Tab-separated table of C-alpha atoms in Angstrom:
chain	number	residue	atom	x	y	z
A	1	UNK	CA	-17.087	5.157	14.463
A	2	UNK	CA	-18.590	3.367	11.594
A	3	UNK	CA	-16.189	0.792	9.754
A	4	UNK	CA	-13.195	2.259	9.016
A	5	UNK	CA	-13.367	1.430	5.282
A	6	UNK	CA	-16.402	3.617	4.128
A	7	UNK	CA	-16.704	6.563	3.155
A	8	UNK	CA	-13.944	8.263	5.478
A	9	UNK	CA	-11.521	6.210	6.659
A	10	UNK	CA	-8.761	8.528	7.566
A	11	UNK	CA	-11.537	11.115	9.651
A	12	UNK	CA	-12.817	7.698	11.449
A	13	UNK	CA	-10.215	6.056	12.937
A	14	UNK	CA	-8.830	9.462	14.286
A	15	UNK	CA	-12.076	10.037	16.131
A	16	UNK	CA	-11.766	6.466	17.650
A	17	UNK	CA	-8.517	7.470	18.899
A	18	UNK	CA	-9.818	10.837	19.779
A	19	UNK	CA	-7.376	12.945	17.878
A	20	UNK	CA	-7.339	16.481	17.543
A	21	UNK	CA	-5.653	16.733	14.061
A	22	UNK	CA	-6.782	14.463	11.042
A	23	UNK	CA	-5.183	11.462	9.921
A	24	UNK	CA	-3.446	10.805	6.151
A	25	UNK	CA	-5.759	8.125	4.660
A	26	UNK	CA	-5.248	6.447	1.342
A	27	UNK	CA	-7.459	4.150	-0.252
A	28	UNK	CA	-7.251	1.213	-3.359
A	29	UNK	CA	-11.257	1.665	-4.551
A	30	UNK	CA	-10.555	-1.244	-6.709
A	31	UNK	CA	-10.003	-3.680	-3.359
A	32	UNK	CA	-11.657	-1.644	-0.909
A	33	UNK	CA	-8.441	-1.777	1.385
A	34	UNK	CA	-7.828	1.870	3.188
A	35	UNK	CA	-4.485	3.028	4.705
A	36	UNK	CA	-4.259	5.392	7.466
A	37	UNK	CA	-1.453	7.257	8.999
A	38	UNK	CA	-1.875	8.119	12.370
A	39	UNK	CA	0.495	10.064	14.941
A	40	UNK	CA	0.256	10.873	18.281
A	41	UNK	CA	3.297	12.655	20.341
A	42	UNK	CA	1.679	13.006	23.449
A	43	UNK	CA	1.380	10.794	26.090
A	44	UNK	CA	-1.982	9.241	28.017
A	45	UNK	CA	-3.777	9.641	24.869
A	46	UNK	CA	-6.461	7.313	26.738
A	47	UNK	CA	-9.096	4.601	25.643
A	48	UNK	CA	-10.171	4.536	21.712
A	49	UNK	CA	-13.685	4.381	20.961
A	50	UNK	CA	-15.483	1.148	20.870
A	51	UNK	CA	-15.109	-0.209	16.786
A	52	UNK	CA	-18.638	-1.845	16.008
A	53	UNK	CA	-18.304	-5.136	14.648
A	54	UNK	CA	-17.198	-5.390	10.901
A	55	UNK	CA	-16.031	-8.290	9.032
A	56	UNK	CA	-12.708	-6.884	8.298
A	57	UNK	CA	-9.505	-7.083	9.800
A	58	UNK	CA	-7.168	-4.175	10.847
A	59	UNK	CA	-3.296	-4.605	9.936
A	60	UNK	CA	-1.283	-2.128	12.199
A	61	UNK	CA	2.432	-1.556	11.281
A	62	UNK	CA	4.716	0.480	13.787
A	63	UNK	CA	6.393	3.395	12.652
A	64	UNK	CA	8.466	3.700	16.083
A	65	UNK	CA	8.487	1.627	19.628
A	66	UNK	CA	5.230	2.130	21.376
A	67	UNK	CA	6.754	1.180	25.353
A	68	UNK	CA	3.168	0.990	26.597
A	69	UNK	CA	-0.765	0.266	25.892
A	70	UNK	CA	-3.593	-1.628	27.126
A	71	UNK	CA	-5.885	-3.968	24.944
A	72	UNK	CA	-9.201	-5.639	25.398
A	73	UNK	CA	-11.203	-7.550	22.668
A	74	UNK	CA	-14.751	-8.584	23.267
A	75	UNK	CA	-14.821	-7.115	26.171
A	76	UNK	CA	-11.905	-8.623	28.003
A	77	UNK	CA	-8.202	-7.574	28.384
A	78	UNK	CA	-5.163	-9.389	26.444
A	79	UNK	CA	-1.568	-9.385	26.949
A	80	UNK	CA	0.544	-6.413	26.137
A	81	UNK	CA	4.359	-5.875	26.129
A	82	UNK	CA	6.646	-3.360	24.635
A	83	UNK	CA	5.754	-2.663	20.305
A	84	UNK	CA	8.662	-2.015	18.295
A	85	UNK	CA	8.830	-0.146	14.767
A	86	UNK	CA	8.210	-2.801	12.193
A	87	UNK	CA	6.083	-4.707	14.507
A	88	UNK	CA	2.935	-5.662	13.166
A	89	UNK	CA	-0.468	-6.324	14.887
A	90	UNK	CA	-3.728	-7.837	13.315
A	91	UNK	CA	-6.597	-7.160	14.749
A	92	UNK	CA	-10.467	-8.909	13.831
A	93	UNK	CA	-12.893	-6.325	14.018
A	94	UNK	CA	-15.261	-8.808	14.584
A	95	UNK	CA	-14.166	-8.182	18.088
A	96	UNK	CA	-14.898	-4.787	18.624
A	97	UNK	CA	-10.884	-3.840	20.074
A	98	UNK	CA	-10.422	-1.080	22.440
A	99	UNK	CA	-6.704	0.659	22.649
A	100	UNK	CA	-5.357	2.621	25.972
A	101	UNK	CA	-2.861	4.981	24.810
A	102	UNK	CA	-0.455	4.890	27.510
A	103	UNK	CA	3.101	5.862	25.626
A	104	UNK	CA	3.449	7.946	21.995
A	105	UNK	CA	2.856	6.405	18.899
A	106	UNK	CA	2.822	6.429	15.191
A	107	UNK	CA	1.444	3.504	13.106
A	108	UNK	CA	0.109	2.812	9.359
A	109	UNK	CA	-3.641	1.183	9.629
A	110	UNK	CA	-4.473	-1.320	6.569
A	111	UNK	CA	-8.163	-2.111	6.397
A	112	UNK	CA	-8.707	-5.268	5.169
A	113	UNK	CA	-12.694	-6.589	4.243
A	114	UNK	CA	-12.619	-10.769	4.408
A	115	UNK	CA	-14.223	-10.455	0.994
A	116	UNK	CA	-11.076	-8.342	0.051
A	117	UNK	CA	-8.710	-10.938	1.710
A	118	UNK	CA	-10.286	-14.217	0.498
A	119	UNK	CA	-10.394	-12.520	-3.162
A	120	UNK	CA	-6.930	-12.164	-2.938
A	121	UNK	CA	-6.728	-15.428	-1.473
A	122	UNK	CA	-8.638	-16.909	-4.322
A	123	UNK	CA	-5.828	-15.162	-7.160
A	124	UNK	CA	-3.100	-17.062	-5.221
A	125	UNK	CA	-4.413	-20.473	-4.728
A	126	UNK	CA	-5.145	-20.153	-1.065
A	127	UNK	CA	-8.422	-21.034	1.303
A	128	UNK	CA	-10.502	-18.985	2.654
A	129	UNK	CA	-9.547	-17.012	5.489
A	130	UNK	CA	-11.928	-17.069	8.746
A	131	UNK	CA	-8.958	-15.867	11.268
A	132	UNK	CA	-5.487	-14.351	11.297
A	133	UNK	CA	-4.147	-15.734	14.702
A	134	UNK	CA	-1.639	-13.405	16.335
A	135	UNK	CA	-1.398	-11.624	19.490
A	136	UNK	CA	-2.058	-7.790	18.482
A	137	UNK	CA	-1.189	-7.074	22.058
A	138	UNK	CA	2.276	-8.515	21.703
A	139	UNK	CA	2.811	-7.706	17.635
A	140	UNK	CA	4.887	-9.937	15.320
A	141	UNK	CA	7.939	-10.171	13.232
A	142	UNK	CA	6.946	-10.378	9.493
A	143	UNK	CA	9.761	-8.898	7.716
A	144	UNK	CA	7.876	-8.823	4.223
A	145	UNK	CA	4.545	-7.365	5.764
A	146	UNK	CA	6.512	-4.896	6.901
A	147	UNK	CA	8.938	-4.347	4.672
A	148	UNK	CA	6.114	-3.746	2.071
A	149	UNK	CA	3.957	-1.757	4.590
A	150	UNK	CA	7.036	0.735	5.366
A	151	UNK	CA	7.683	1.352	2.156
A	152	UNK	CA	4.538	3.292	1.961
A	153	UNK	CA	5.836	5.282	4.947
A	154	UNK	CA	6.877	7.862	2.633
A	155	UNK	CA	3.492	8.261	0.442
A	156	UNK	CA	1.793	9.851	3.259
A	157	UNK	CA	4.179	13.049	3.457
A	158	UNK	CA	3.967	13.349	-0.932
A	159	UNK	CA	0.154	11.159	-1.532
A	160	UNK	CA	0.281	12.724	-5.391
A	161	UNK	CA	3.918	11.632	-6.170
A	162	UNK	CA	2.816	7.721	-5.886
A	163	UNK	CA	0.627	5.961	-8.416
A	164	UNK	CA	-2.007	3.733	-7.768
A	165	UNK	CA	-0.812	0.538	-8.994
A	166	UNK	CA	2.134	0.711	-6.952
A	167	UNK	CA	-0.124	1.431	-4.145
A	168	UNK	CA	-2.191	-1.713	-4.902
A	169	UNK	CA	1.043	-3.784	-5.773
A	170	UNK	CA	2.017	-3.029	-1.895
A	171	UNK	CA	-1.264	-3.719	-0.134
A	172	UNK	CA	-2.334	-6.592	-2.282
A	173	UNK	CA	1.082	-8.193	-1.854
A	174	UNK	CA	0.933	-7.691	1.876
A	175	UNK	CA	-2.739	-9.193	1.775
A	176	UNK	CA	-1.516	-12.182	-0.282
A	177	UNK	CA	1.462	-12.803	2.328
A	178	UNK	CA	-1.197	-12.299	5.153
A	179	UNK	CA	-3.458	-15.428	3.445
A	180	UNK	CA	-0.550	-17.783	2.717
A	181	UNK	CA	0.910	-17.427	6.043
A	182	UNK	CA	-2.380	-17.152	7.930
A	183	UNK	CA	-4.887	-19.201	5.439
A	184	UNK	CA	-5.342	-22.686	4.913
A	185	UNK	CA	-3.827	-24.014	1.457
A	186	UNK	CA	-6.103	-25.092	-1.043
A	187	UNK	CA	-5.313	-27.779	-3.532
A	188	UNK	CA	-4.388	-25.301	-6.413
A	189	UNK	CA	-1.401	-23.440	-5.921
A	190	UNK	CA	0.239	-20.206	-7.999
A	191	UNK	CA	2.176	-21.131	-11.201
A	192	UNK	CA	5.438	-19.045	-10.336
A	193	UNK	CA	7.013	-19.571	-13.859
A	194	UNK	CA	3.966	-19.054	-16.027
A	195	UNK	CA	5.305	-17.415	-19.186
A	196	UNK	CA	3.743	-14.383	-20.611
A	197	UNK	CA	2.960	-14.159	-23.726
A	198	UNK	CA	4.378	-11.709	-26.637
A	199	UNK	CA	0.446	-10.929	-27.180
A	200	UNK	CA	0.155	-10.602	-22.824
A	201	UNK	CA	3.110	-8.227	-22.783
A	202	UNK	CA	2.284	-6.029	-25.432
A	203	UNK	CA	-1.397	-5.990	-23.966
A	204	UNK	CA	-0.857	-5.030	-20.656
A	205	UNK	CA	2.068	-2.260	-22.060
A	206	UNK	CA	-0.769	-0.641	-23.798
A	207	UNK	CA	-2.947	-1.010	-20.569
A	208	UNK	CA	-0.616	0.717	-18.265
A	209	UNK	CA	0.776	3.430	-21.045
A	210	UNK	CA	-2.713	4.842	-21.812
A	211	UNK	CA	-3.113	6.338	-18.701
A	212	UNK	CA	-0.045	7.280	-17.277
A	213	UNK	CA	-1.557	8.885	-13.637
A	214	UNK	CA	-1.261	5.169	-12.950
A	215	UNK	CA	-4.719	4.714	-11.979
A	216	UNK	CA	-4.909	0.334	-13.273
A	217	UNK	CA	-4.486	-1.832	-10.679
A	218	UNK	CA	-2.392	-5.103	-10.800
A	219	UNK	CA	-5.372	-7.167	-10.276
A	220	UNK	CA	-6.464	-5.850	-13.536
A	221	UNK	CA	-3.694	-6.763	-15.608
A	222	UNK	CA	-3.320	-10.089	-14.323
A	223	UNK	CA	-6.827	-10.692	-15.179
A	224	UNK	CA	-6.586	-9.238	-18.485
A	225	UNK	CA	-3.643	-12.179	-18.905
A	226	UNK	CA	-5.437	-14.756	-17.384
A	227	UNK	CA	-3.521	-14.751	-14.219
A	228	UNK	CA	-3.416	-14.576	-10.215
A	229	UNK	CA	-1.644	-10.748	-9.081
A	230	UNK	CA	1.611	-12.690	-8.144
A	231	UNK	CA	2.074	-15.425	-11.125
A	232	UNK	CA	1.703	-11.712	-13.016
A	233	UNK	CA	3.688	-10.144	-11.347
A	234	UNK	CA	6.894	-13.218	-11.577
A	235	UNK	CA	5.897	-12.938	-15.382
A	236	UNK	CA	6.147	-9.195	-16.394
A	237	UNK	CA	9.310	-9.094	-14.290
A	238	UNK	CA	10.959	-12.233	-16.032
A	239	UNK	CA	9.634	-10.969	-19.537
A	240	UNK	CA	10.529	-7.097	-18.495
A	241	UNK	CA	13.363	-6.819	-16.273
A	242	UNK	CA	11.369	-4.709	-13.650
A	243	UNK	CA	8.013	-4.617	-11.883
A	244	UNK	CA	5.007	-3.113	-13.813
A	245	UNK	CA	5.351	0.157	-11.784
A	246	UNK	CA	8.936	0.623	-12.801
A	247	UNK	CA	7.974	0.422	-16.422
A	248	UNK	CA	5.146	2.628	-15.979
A	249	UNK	CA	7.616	5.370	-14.432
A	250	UNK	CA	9.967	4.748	-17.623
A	251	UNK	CA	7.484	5.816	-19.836
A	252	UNK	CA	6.423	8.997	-17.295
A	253	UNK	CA	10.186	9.646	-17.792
A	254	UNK	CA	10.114	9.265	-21.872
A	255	UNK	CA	7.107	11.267	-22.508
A	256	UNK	CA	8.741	14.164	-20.330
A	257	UNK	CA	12.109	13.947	-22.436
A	258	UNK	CA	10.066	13.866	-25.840
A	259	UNK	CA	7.868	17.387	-24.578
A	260	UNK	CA	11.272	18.529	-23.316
A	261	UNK	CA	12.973	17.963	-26.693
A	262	UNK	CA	10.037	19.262	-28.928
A	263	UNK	CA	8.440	21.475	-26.729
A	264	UNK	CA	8.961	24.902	-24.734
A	265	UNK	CA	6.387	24.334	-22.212
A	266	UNK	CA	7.346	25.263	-19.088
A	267	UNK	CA	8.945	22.671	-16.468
A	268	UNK	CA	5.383	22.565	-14.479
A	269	UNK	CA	3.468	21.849	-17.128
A	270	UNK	CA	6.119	18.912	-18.672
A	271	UNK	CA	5.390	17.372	-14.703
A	272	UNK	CA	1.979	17.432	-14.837
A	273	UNK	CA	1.001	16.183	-18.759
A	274	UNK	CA	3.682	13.143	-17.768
A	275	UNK	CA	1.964	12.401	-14.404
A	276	UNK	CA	4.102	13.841	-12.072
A	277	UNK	CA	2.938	15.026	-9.036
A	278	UNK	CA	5.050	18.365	-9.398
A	279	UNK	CA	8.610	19.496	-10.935
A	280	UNK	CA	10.422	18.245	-8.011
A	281	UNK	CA	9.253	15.137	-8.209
A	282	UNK	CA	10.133	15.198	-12.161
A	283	UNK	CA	13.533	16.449	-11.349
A	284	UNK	CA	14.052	14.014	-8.368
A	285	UNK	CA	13.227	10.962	-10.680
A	286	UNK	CA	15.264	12.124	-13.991
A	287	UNK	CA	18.531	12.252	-11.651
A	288	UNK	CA	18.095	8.960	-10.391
A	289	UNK	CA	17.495	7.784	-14.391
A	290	UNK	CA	19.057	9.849	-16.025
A	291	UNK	CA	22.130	11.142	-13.937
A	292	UNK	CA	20.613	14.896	-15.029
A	293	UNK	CA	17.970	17.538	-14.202
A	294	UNK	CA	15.062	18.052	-17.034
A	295	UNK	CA	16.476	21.614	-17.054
A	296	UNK	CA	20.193	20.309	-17.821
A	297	UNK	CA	18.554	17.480	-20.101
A	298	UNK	CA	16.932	20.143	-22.412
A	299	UNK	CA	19.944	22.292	-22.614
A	300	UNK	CA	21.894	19.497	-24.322
C-alpha cells in the first residue's frame, strides 16, 4: 500500500484493510505523524494487505472491544486475545504486519517515522529508539497514550473545529510518552521547572496570536524559547495558567466579542475571521466561556 505516511494516508491504510468507504485521516506536516480513523461494522472483514517495510511504527488505539483477530509479523503468527477500547497496540512496520478481521472494529492509527520519534526523543532528553516492545496481538494499558489518543476521538466527526497545535500537542505528547517509556534514557534529562521568561512569554503570545487558524506547532515555540516541547509546555502553563491551545482559543473568543461589539457582520462571517470552523462551533465555545450565545452577547 505504500507507507502509510505519504502522500495519502487515510486512502492507504483503508485499501490495506480492504474497505469500501474511505477513512478520516489527519496529518501534523510539521512531524510527519498521520492519524487515521478507521471503522468497520461488519464482521469477517478478512486478511489486510501485506504493509512493505517502512521504518516507522504504527500506534493503534481502540475505539471499542475488538473480541477477535489474527496477527502475523514477518511472516509468522503471534498471540492474540480479546482488544478492549483504550487498548493500545504498537506495531514496527519494519515487519511487514498482516491483520485477519475476524470481529468489528473501530481504531485511531498514529503513524510514527523513527526519525519523527527519536526527534521527539531528542527534545525530551531520551535515547534513541530502535524498538517499542509490546505485544500488538495482546494490546496494552497506557492510560496517558490513550487518554491523549481518545481525546482526538472527536476531531474526526468536526476535522475544521480543531487547530493544529492542539493536534500536535496530542500526538507529540503521546510520542514523547511512547520514548520515555519505551526508549533508553540518555544522560540529559528535561528541566520540568525551567522558567520562562517575560521576553519568552510575550514572544511566543505574539507567535500563536498572529495566526489564529492555529496552524504553529508546539515544537516551534519551544524552539523559539530555547526549549524541549514538554519543559515548554510545564513553562507556559506555570507562567499562563493554561496550555498554549487554551490561550490561543481565548483570543479566538476576544477577537469574536470585539467584531461582535463594533461590527454588524453577520454571525458566519464573525466564526470564520476568528478561526472558527463554523457558528456552531463559535456559539458552542462562547457558552462554555462566557455562560452566553454570541447572539445574546451582542444584544447586551
Amino acid at each position: 500500500m505504500g507507507n502509510p505516511g505519504s502522500a495519502a494516508p487515510g486512502e492507504q491504510l483503508g485499501a490495506c484493510f480492504g474497505l469500501r468507504q474511505l477513512p478520516n485521516c489527519i496529518r501534523i506536516e510539521k512531524t510527519n505523524i498521520a492519524v487515521t480513523r478507521i471503522r468497520c461494522d461488519w464482521e469477517n472483514n478478512g486478511l489486510t494487505a501485506p504493509i512493505p517495510v517502512d521504518d516507522a511504527f504504527l500506534v493503534t488505539l481502540q475505539l471499542c472491544d475488538c473480541a477477535r483477530h489474527d496477527l502475523w509479523t514477518d511472516g509468522r503468527s503471534r498471540r492474540t486475545g480479546p482488544l478492549h477500547r483504550g487498548s493500545i497496540s504498537i506495531y514496527d512496520l519494519r515487519t511487514s504486519p498482516v491483520v485477519n478481521s475476524i470481529s468489528p472494529f473501530a481504531n485511531l492509527h498514529f503513524y510514527i517515522p523513527r526519525a519523527t520519534l527519536n526527534a521527539i526523543a531528542a527534545w525530551e532528553g531520551c535515547g534513541e529508539v530502535d524498538d517499542l516492545p509490546n505485544e500488538p496481538g495482546l494490546g496494552m494499558d497506557d492510560p496517558i497514550v490513550a487518554g491523549l489518543g481518545l481525546s482526538l476521538e472527536s476531531v474526526f466527526d468536526e476535522p475544521a473545529a480543531a487547530s493544529t497545535i492542539f493536534i500536535d500537542h496530542i500526538t507529540s505528547a503521546m510520542a514523547a510518552r511512547l520514548a520515555r517509556i519505551r526508549g533508553t534514557r540518555s544522560p540529559r534529562s528535561a528541566r520540568p521547572d525551567v522558567a520562562l521568561s517575560s521576553a519568552h512569554e510575550k514572544s511566543v503570545k505574539e507567535m500563536i496570536g498572529a495566526d489564529l487558524t492555529g496552524t504553529i506547532t508546539a515544537a516551534d515555540l519551544a524552539e523559539a524559547c530555547g526549549m524541549s516541547i514538554t519543559e515548554f509546555r510545564s513553562a507556559f502553563v506555570r507562567k499562563t495558567g493554561m496550555m498554549p491551545h487554551q490561550w490561543l482559543m481565548d483570543r479566538r473568543v476576544d477577537h469574536a466579542r470585539e467584531l461582535l461589539r463594533n461590527s454588524r457582520l453577520p454571525l458566519e462571517a464573525i466564526a470564520r475571521r476568528s478561526a472558527f470552523a463554523d457558528v456552531r462551533q463559535m456559539r458552542r465555545v462562547f457558552n462554555v466561556y462566557l455562560g452566553a450565545d454570541p447572539e445574546t452577547f451582542r444584544a447586551a
